mmCIF file of C-alpha atoms in Angstrom:
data_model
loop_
_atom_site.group_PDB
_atom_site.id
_atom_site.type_symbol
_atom_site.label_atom_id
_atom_site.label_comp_id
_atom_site.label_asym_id
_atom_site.label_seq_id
_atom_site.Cartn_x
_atom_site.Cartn_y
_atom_site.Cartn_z
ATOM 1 C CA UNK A 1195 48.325 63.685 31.205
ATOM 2 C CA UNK A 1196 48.397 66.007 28.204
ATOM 3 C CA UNK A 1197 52.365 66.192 28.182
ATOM 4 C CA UNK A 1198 52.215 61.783 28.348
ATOM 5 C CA UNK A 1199 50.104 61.842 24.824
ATOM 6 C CA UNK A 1200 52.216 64.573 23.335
ATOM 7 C CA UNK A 1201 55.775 62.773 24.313
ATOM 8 C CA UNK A 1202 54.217 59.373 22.926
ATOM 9 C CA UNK A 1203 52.709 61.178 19.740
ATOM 10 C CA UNK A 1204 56.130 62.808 19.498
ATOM 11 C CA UNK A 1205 58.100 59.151 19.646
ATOM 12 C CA UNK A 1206 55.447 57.832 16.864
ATOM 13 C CA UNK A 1207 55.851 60.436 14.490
ATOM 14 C CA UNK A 1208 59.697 60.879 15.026
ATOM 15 C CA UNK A 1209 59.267 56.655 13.974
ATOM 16 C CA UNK A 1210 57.577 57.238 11.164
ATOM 17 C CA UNK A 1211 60.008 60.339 10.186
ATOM 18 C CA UNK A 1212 62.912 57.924 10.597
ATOM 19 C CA UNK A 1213 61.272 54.565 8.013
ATOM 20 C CA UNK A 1214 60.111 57.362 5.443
ATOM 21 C CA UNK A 1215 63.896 58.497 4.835
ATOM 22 C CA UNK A 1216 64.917 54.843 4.991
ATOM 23 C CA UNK A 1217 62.649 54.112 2.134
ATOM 24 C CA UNK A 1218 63.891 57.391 0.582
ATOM 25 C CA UNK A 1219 67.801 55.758 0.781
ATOM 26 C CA UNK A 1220 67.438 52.551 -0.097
ATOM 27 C CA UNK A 1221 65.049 53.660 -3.400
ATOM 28 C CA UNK A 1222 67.933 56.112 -4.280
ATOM 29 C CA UNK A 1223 70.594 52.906 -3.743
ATOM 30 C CA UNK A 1224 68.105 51.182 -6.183
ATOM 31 C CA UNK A 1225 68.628 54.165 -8.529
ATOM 32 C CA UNK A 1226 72.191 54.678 -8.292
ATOM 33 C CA UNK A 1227 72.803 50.625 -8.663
ATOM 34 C CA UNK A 1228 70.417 50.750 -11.982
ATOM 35 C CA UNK A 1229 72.917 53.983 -13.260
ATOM 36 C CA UNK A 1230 75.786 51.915 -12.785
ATOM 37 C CA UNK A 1231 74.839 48.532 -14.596
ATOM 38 C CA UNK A 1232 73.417 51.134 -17.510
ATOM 39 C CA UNK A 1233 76.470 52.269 -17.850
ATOM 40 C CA UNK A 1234 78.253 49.225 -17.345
ATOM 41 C CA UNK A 1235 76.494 47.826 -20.007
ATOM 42 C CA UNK A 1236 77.272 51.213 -22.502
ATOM 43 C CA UNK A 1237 80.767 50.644 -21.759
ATOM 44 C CA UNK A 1238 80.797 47.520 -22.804
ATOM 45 C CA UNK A 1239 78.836 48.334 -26.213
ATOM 46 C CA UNK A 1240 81.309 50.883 -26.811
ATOM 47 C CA UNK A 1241 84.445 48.476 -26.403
ATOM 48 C CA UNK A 1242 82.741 46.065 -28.655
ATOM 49 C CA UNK A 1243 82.264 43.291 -26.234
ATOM 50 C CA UNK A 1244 78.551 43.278 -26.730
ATOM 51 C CA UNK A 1245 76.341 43.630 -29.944
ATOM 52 C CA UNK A 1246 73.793 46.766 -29.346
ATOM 53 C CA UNK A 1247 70.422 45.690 -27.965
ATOM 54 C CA UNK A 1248 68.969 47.060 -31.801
ATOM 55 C CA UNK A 1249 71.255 44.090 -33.664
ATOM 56 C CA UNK A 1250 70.179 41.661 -31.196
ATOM 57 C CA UNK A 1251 66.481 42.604 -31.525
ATOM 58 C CA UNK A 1252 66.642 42.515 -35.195
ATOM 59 C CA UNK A 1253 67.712 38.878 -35.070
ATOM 60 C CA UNK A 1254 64.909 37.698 -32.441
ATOM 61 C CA UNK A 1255 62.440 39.379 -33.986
ATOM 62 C CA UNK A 1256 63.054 37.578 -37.684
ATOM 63 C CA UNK A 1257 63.728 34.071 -36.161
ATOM 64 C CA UNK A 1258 61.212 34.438 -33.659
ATOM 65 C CA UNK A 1259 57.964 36.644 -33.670
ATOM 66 C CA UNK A 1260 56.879 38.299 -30.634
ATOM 67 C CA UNK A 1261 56.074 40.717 -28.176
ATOM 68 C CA UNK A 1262 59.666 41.359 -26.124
ATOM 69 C CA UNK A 1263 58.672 42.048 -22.512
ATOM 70 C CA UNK A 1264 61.824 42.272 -20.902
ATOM 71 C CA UNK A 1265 65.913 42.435 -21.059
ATOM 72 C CA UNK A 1266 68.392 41.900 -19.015
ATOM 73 C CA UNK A 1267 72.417 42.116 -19.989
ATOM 74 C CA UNK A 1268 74.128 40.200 -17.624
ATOM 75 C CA UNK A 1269 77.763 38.573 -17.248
ATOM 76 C CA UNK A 1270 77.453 34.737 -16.813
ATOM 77 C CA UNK A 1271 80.452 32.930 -15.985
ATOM 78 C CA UNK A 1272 82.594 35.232 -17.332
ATOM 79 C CA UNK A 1273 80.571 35.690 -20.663
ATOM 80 C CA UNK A 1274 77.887 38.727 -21.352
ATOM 81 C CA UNK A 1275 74.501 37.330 -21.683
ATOM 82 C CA UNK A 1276 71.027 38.685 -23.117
ATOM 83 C CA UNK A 1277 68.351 37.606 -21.969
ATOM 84 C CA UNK A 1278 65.002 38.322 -23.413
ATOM 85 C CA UNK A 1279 61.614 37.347 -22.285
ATOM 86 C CA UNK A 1280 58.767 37.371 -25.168
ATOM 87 C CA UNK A 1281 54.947 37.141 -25.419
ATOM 88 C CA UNK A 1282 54.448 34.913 -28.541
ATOM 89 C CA UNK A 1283 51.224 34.118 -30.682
ATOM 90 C CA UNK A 1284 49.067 32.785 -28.504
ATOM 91 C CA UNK A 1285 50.324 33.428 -25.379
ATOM 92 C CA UNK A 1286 53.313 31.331 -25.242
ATOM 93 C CA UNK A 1287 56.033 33.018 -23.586
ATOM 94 C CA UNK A 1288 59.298 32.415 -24.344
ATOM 95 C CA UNK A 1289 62.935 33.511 -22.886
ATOM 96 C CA UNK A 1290 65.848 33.405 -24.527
ATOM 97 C CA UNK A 1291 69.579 33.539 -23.584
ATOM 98 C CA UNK A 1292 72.089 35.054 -26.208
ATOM 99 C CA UNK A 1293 75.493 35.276 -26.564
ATOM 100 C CA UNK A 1294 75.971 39.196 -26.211
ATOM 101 C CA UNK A 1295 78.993 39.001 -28.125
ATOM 102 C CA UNK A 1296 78.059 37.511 -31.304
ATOM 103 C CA UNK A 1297 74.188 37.087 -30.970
ATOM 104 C CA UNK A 1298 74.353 33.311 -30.834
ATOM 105 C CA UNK A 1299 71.368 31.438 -29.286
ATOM 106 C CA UNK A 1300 73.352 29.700 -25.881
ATOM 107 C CA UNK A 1301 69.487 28.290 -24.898
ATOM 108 C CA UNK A 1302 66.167 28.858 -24.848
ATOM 109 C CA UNK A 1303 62.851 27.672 -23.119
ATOM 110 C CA UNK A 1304 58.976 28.324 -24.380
ATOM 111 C CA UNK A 1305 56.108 27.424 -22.035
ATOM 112 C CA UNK A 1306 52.517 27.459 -23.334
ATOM 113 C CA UNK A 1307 49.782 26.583 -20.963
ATOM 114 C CA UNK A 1308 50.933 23.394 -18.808
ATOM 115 C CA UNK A 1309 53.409 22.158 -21.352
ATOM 116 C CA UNK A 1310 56.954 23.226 -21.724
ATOM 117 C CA UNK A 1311 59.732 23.121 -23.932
ATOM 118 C CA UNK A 1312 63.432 23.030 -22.991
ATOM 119 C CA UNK A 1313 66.700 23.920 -25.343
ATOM 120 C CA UNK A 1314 69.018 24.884 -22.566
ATOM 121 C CA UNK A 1315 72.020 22.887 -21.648
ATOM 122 C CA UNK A 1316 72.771 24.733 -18.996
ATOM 123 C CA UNK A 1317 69.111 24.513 -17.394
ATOM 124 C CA UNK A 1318 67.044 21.654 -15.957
ATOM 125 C CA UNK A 1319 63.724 20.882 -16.090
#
């Protein structure tokens, strides 16, 4: 009876053994796959494909006050793309799309409360 419980105990803790270094690989996959688009995105800084994320700031925050919240540097049909997510006065939150390139505004959308606002081609409502 004693050698039944130790053989299952033995099964449920070689399980658990097993999903703890699953989690362990796929949060170092996470890490190695946020390595590589950092340095993606240096490389492409340094070849002068994209503006550095201080230039770009700069510009936001003059033609639009905020709180930035988030970042992303992404390629979007072919074309490197900021985009950057801000808290505004009074809660409004606004995300922006930029042209990495030369800093040009390719769209933007603002919601506050209920209502939205929409000044993206390329998105619908």
């Amino acid at each position: 009876m004693l050698s039944r419980i130790a053989l299952q105990a033995r099964g449920t803790l070689t399980g658990l053994l097993i999903r703890m270094m699953l989690v362990m690989l796929s949060m170092g996959v996470s890490y190695a796959a946020d390595n590589h688009d950092h340095e993606r995105a240096r490389q492409a800084v340094e070849a002068g494909d994209v503006l550095p994320l201080r230039t770009i700031l700069d510009r936001v925050e003059r033609e639009y006050p905020g709180q930035v919240m988030e970042v992303e540097l992404d390629r979007d049909h072919g074309v490197w793309v900021y985009e950057i997510k801000l808290l505004r006065k009074g809660g409004a939150l606004m995300k922006l799309k930029i042209h990495a390139g030369d800093g040009s505004i390719l769209g933007f959308k603002e919601k506050q409360g209920k209502s939205s606002k929409s000044n993206d081609p390329g998105e619908s409502r």
